[in-house]
Tab-separated table of C-alpha atoms and ligand atoms in Angstrom:
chain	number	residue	atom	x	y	z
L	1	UNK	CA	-4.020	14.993	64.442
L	2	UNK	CA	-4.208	17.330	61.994
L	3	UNK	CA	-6.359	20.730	62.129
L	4	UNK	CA	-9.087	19.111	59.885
L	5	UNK	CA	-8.996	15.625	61.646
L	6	UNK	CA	-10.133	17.311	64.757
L	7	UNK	CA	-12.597	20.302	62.765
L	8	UNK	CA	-14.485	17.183	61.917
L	9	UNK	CA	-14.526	15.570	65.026
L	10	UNK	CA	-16.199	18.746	66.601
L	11	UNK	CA	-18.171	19.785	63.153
L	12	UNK	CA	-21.447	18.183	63.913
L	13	UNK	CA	-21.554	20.543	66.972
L	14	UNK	CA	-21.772	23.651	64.945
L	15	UNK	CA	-24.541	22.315	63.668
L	16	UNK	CA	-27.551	24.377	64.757
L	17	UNK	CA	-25.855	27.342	66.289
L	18	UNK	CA	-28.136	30.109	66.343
L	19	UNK	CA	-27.013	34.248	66.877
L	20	UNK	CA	-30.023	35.976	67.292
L	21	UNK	CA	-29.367	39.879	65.709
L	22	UNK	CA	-30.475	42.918	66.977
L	23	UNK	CA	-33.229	45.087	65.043
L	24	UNK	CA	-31.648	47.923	65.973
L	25	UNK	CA	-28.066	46.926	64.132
L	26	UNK	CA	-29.852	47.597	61.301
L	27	UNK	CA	-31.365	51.425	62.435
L	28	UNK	CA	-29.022	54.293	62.194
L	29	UNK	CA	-26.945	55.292	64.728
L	30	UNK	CA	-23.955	56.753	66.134
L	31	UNK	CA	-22.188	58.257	69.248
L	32	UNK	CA	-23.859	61.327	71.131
L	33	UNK	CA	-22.282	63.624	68.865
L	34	UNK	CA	-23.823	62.528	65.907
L	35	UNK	CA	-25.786	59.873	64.852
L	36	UNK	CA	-24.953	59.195	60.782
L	37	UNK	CA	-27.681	58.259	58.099
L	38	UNK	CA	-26.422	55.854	55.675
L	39	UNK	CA	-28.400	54.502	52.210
L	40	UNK	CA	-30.578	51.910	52.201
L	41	UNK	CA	-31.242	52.006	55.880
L	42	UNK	CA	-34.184	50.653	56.874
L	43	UNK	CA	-37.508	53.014	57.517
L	44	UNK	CA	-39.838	50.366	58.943
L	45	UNK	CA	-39.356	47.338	61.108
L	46	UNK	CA	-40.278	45.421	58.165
L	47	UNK	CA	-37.295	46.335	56.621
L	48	UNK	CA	-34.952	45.961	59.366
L	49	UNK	CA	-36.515	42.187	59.568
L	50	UNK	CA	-35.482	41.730	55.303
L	51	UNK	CA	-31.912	42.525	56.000
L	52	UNK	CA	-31.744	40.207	59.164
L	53	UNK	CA	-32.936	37.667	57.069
L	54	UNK	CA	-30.339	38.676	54.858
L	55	UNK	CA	-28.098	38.168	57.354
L	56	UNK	CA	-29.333	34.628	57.507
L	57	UNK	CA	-29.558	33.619	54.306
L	58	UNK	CA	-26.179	33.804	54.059
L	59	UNK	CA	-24.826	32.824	56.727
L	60	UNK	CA	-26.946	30.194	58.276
L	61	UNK	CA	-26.688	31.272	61.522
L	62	UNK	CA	-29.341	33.818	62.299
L	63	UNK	CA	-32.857	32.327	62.138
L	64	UNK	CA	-33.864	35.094	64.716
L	65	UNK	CA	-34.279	38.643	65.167
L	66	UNK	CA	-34.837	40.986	68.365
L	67	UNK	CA	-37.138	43.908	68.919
L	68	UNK	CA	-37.087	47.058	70.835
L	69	UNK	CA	-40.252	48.328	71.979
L	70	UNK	CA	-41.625	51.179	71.326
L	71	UNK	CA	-38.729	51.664	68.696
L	72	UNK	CA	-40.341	48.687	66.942
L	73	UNK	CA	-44.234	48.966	67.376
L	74	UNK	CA	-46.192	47.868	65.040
L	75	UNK	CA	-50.272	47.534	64.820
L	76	UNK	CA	-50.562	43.950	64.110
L	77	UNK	CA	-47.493	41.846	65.787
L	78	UNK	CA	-49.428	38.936	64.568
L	79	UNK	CA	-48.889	40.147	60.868
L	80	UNK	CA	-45.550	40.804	62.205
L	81	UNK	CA	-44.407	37.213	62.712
L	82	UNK	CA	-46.293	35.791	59.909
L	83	UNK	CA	-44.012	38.302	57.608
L	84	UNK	CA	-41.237	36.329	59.403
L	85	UNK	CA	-41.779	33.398	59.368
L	86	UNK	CA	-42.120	33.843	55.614
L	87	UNK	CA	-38.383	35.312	55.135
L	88	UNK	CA	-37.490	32.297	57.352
L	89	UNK	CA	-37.122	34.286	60.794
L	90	UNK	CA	-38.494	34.002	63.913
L	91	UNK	CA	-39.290	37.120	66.076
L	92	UNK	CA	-36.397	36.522	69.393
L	93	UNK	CA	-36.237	38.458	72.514
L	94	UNK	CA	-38.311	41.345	73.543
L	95	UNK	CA	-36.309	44.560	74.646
L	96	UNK	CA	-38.142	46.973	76.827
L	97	UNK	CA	-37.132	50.585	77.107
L	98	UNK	CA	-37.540	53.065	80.031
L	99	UNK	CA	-34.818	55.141	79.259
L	100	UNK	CA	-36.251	57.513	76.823
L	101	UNK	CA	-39.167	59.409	78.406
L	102	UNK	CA	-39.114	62.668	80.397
L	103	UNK	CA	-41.003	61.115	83.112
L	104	UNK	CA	-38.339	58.514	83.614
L	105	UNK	CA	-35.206	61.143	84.060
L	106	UNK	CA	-34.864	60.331	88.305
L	107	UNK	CA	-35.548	56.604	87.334
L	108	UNK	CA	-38.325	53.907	86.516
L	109	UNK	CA	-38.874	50.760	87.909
L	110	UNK	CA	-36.806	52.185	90.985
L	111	UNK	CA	-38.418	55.406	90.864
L	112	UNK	CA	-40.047	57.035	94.507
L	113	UNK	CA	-43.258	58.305	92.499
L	114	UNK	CA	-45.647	55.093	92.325
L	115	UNK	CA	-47.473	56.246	89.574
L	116	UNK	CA	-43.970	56.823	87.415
L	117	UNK	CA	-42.922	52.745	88.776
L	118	UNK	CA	-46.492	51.893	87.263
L	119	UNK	CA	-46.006	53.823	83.482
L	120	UNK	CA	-43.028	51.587	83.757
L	121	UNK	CA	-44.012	48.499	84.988
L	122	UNK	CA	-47.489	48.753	82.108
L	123	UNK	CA	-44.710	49.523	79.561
L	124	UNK	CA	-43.401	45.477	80.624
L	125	UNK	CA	-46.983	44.508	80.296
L	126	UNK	CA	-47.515	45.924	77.073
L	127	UNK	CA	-44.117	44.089	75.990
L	128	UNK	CA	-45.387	40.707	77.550
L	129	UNK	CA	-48.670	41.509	75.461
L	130	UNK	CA	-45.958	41.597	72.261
L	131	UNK	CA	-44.400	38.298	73.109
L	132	UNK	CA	-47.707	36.651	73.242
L	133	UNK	CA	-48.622	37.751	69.891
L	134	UNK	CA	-44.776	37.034	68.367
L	135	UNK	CA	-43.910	34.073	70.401
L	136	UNK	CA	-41.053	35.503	71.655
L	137	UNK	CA	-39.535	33.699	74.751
L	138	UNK	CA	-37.623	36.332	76.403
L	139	UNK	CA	-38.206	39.853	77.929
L	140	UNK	CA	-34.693	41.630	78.135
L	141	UNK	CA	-34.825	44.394	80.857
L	142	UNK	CA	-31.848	46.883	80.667
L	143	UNK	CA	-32.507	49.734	82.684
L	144	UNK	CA	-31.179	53.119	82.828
L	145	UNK	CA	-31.503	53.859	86.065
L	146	UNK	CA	-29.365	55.472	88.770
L	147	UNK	CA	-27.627	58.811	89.937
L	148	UNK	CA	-25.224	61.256	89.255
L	149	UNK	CA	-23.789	62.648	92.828
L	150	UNK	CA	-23.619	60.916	96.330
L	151	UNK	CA	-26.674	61.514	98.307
L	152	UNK	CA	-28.601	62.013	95.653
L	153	UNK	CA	-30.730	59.034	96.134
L	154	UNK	CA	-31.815	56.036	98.641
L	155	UNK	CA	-29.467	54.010	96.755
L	156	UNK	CA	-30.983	50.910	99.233
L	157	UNK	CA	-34.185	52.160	98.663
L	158	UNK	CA	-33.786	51.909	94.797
L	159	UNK	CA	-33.179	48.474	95.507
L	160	UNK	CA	-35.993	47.472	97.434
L	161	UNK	CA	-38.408	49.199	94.669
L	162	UNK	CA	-36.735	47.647	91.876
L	163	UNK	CA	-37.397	44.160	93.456
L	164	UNK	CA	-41.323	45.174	93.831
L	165	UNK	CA	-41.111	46.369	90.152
L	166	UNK	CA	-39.340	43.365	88.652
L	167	UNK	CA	-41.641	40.906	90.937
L	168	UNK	CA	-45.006	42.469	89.853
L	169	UNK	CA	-43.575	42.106	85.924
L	170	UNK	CA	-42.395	38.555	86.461
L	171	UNK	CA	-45.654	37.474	87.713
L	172	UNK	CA	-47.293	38.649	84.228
L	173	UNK	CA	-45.285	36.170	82.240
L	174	UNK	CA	-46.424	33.263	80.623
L	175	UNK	CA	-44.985	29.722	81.875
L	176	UNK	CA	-42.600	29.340	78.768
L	177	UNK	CA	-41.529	32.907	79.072
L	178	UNK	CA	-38.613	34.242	80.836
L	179	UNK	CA	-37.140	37.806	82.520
L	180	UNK	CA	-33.775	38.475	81.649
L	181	UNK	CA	-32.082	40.913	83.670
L	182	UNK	CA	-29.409	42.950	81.941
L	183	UNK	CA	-26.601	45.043	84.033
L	184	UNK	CA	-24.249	47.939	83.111
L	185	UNK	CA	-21.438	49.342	85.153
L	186	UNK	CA	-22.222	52.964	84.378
L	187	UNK	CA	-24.125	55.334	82.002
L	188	UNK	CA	-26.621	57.038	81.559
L	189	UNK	CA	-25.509	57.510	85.086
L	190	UNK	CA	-22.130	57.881	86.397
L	191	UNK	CA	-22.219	57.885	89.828
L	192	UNK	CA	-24.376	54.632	90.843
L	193	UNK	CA	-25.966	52.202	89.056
L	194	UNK	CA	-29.156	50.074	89.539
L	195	UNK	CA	-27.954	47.440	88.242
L	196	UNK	CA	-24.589	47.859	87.623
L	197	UNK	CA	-23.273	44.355	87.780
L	198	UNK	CA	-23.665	40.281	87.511
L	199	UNK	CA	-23.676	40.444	91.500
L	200	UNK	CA	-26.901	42.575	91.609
L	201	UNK	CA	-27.993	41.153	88.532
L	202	UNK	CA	-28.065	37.229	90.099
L	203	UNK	CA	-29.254	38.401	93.251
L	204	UNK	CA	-32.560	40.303	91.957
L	205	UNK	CA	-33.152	37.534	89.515
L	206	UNK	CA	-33.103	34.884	92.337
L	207	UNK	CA	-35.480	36.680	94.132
L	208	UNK	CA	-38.202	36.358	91.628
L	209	UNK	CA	-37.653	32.507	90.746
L	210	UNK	CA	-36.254	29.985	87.890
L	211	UNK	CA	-37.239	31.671	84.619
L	212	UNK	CA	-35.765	35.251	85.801
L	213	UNK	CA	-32.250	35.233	84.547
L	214	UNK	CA	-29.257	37.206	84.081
L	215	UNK	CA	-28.185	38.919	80.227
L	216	UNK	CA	-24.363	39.395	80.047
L	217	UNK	CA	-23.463	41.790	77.560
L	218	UNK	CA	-19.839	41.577	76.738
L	219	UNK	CA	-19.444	45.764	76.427
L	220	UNK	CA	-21.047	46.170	80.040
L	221	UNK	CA	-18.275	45.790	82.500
L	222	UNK	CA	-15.293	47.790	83.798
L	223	UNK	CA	-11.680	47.560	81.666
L	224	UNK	CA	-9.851	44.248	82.989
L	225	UNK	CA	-13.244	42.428	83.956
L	226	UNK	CA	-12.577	38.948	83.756
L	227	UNK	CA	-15.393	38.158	82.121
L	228	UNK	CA	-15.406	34.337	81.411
L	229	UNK	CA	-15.159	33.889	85.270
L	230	UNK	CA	-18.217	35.888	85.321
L	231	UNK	CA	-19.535	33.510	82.494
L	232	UNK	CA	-18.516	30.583	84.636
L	233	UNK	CA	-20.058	31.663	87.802
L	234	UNK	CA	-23.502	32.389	86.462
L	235	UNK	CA	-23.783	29.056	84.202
L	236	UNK	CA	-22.505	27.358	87.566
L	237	UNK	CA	-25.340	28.648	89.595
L	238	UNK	CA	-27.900	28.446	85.801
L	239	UNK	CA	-28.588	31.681	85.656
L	240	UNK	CA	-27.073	32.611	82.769
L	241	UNK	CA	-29.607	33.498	80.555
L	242	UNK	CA	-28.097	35.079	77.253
L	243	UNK	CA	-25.443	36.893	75.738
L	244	UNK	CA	-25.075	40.266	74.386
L	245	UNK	CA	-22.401	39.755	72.014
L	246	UNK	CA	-20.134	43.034	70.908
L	247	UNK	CA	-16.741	44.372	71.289
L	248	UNK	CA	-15.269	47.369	73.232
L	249	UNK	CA	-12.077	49.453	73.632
L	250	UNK	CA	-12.893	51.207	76.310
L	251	UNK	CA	-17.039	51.981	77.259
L	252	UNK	CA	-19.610	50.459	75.654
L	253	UNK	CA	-18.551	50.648	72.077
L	254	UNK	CA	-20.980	48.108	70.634
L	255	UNK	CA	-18.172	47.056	68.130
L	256	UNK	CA	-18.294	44.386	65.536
L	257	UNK	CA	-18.217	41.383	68.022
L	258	UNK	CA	-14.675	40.042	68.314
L	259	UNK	CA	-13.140	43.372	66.537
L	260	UNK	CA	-11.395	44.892	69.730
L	261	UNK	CA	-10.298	41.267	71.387
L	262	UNK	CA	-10.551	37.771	70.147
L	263	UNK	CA	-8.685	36.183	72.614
L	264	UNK	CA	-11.376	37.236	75.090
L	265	UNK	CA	-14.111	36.040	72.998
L	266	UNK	CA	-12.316	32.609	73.023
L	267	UNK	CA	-11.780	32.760	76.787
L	268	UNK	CA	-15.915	33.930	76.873
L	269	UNK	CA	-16.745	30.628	74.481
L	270	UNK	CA	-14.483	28.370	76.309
L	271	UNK	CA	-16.348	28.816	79.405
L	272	UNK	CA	-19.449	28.485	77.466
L	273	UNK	CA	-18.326	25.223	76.131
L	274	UNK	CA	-17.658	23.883	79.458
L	275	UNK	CA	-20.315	24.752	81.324
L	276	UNK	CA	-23.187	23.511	79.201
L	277	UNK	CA	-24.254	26.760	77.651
L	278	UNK	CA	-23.778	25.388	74.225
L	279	UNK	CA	-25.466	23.174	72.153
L	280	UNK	CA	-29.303	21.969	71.722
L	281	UNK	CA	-29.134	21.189	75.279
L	282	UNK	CA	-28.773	24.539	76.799
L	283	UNK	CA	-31.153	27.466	77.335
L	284	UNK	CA	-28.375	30.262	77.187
L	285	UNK	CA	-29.089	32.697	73.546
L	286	UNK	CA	-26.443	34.148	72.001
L	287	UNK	CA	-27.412	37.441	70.729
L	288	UNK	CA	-25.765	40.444	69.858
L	289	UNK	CA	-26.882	43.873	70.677
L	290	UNK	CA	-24.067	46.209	68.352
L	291	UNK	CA	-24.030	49.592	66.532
L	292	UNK	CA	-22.856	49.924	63.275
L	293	UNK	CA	-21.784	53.459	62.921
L	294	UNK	CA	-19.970	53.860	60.193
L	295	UNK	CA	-19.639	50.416	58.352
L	296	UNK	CA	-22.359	48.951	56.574
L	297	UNK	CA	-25.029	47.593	59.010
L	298	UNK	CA	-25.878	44.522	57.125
L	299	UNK	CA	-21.873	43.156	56.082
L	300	UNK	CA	-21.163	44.428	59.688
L	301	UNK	CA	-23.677	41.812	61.136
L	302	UNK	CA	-22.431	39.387	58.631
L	303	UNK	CA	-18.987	39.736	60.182
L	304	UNK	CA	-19.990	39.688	63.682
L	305	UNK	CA	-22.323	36.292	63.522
L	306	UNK	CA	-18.990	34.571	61.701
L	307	UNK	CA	-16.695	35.862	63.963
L	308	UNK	CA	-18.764	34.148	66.700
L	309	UNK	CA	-19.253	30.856	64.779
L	310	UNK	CA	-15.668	30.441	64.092
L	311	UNK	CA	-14.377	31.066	67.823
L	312	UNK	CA	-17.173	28.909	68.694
L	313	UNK	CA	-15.131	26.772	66.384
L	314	UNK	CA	-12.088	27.259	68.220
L	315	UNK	CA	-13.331	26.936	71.613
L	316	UNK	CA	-14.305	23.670	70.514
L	317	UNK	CA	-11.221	22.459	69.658
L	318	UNK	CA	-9.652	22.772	72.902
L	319	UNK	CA	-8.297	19.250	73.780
L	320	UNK	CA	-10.200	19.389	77.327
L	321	UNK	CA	-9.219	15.782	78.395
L	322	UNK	CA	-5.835	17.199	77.314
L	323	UNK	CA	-6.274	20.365	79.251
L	324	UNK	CA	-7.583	18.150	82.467
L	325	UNK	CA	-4.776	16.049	82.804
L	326	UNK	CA	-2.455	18.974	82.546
L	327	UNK	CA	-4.446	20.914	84.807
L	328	UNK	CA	-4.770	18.095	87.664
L	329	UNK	CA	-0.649	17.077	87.268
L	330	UNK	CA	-0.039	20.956	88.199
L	331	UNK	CA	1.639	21.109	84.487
L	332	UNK	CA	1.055	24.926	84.296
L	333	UNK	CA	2.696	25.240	81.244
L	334	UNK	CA	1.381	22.743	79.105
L	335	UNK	CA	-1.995	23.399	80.246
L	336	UNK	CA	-1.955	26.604	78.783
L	337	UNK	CA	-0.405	25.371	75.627
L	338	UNK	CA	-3.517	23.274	75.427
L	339	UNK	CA	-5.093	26.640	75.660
L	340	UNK	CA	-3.380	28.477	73.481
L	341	UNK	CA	-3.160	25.797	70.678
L	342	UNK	CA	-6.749	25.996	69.668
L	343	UNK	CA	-6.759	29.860	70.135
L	344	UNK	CA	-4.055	29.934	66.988
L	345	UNK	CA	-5.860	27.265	65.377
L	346	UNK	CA	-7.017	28.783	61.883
L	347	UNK	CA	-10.390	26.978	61.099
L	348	UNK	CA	-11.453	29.616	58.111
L	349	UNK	CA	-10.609	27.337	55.576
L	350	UNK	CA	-12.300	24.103	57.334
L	351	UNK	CA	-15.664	26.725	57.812
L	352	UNK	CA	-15.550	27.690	54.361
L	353	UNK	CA	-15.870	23.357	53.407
L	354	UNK	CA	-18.127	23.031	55.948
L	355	UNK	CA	-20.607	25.772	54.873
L	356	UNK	CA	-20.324	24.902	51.530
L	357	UNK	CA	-21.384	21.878	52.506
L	358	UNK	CA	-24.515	22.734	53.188
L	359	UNK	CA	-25.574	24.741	50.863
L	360	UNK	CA	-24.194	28.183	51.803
L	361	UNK	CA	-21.858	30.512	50.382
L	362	UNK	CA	-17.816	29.356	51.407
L	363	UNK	CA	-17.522	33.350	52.108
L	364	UNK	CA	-20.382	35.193	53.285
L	365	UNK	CA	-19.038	38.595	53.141
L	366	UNK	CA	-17.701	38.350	50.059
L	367	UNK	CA	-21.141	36.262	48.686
L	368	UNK	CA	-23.132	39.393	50.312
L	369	UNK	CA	-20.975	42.274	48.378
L	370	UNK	CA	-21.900	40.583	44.968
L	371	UNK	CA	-25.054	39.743	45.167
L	372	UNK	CA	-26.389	43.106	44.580
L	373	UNK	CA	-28.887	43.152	47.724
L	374	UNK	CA	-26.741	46.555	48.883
L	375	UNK	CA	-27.250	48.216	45.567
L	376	UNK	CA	-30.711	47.575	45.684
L	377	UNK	CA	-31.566	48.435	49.006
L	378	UNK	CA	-30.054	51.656	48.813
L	379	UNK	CA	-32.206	52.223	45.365
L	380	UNK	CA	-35.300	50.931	46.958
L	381	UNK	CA	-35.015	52.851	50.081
L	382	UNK	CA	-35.475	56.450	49.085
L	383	UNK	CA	-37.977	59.077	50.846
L	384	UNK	CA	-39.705	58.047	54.609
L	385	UNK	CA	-37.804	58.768	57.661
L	386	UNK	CA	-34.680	56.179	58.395
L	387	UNK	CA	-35.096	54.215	61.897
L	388	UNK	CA	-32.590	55.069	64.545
L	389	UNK	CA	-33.223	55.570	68.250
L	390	UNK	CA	-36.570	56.555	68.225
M	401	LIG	C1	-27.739	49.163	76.843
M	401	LIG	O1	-26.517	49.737	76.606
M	401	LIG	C2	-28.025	48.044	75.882
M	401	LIG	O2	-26.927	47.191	75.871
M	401	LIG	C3	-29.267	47.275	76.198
M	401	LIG	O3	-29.157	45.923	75.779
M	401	LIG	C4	-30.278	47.905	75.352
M	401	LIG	O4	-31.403	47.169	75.163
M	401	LIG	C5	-29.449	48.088	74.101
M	401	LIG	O5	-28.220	48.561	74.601
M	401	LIG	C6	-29.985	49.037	73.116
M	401	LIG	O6	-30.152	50.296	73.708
M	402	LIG	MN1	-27.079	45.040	75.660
């Protein structure tokens, strides 16, 4: 069967796939030597919400857009969605942050002061209080938290708070909402970790019930992770509640997704694929939480939401009754050629017909360089103070 034979067998099933992009991608930032300002750059979170609609527009595949609170507060979140929904965008997950107050420099939710867990815990409340008013589903909890030097802290201890923390916050959602539990192998700290892993991760989350879940972000584990087993595991036990999408070298880089390994993004989507986190069916969101440092923020998101859609593509095409039978007759070999052949499969050309299709530019990048929205942004956007981490 030829490439395009089987692209439209498994075309229909692109259909609908939705990359929700981070507010932040759009903000200035950089390393901890020195964040850059670029032109055009957003100064409110209006204007980060304009160029993620941008992103949209021409790609078709981000209808949503995540905030960061307080890096995002607004007055009116009402007014908020409403401007939105107008550009075609919904407002996505809610990202909580308790990593950027003095108070919080010994921890938060796992801190031994009760009165520091509380500031903490009321900053969740006040983000469930923004997902009422935007209709966001998800609360994304990354936390900072942990220590620098053995014996430094009840590492158990942290534990056991953490649970009372995330149990108290979980109990103020809504029925339709969910708590998404992100984990980090190291930094800020560098000794332990709160919740440094998809082991810690699962087990908190399964504490507190079905709508608590687990966030894998693909920059968040050691070198050498295998992280589709990871992927498998947690859509195994359906607790794999979303993806951080980004690529790394060698910490968390929050690189264009896909730039540092595509074969591991296939491997990631395969597992996807086969495990039910795709399609209209499943609950997982694919997000992606990146930096772009020194490219162009909005091209850069362009770039990663393709580079997602077309492994999706990919992983698709793997022949899995194929891939089965191989497997079962012990045909190690072929089995992985089964593998492999969609991997190498180009489907840019078969993307570009489908898009077109529909009504959307065959090349996105190249559709976004001409049509002038760069020039004007960066004309537009003169004076006020840029957004970036804070
Ligand atoms: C932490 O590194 C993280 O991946 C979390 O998702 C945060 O919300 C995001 O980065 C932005 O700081
Ligand atoms: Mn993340």
């Amino acid at each position: 069967m030829s490439t395009s034979a089987r692209f439209k067998e498994i075309a229909p099933l692109l259909e609908g796939q939705a990359i929700e992009v981070p507010s932040w991608a759009y903000g200035n930032s950089g390393t901890r030597f020195k964040v850059f300002g670029s032109p055009g750059t957003p100064r409110t979170v209006e204007e980060k919400i304009a160029d993620a609609a941008t992103v949209h527009r021409f790609t078709g595949l981000a209808p949503s857009v995540a905030l960061h609170i307080p890096w995002d507060l607004v007055d009116d979140f009402g007014a908020l969605r409403r401007y939105a929904e107008d550009l075609g965008m919904a407002i996505g997950t809610i990202n909580s942050n308790t990593f950027q107050d003095d108070d919080y420099k010994l921890g938060a939710l796992t801190h031994t002061d009760p009165k520091i867990r509380q500031k903490a815990i009321d900053h969740h409340f006040e983000c469930i209080d923004v997902m009422n008013a935007t209709g966001s589903r998800d609360l994304k909890i990354w936390l900072a938290e942990g220590s620098n030097y053995p014996g430094q802290a009840d590492i158990r201890g942290r534990q056991d708070r953490l649970a009372e923390s995330l149990a108290t916050i979980y109990d103020r959602l809504g029925d339709d909402q969910r708590l998404v539990l992100e984990y980090k192998f190291f930094e800020p700290a560098f000794y332990h970790t709160d919740v440094p892993d998809w082991g810690t991760s699962y087990v908190q989350v399964a504490a507190l019930g079905e709508r608590a879940v687990v966030c894998l972000d693909t920059g968040h584990h050691a070198p050498g992770t295998n992280i589709e087993f990871i992927v498998a595991q947690l859509l195994r036990l359906g607790k794999l509640g979303s993806f951080d999408f980004n690529s790394r070298f060698y910490a968390d880089d929050d690189l264009i997704v896909g730039a540092a390994d595509p074969f591991q993004l296939f491997r990631i989507l395969f597992e996807v694929v086969r495990g039910g986190g795709f399609g209209p069916e499943s609950d997982v969101a694919f997000m992606l939480d990146q930096c772009h440092n020194i490219e162009k923020k909005i091209p850069g998101q362009i770039r990663s939401v393709l580079n997602v859609q077309e492994m999706t593509a990919r992983a698709l095409l793997v022949d899995r009754a194929a891939l089965t039978a191989a497997q079962e007759e012990g045909d190690v070999l072929l089995a992985n050629e089964i593998f492999m052949d969609a991997f190498y499969t180009d489907v840019r050309a078969d993307l570009a017909a489908w898009r077109e299709e529909r009504g959307l530019p065959a090349n996105p990048m190249r559709a976004y360089l001409e049509s002038g929205y760069q020039e004007q942004i960066e004309a537009d956007r003169v004076g006020g103070t840029q957004a970036g981490w804070n």
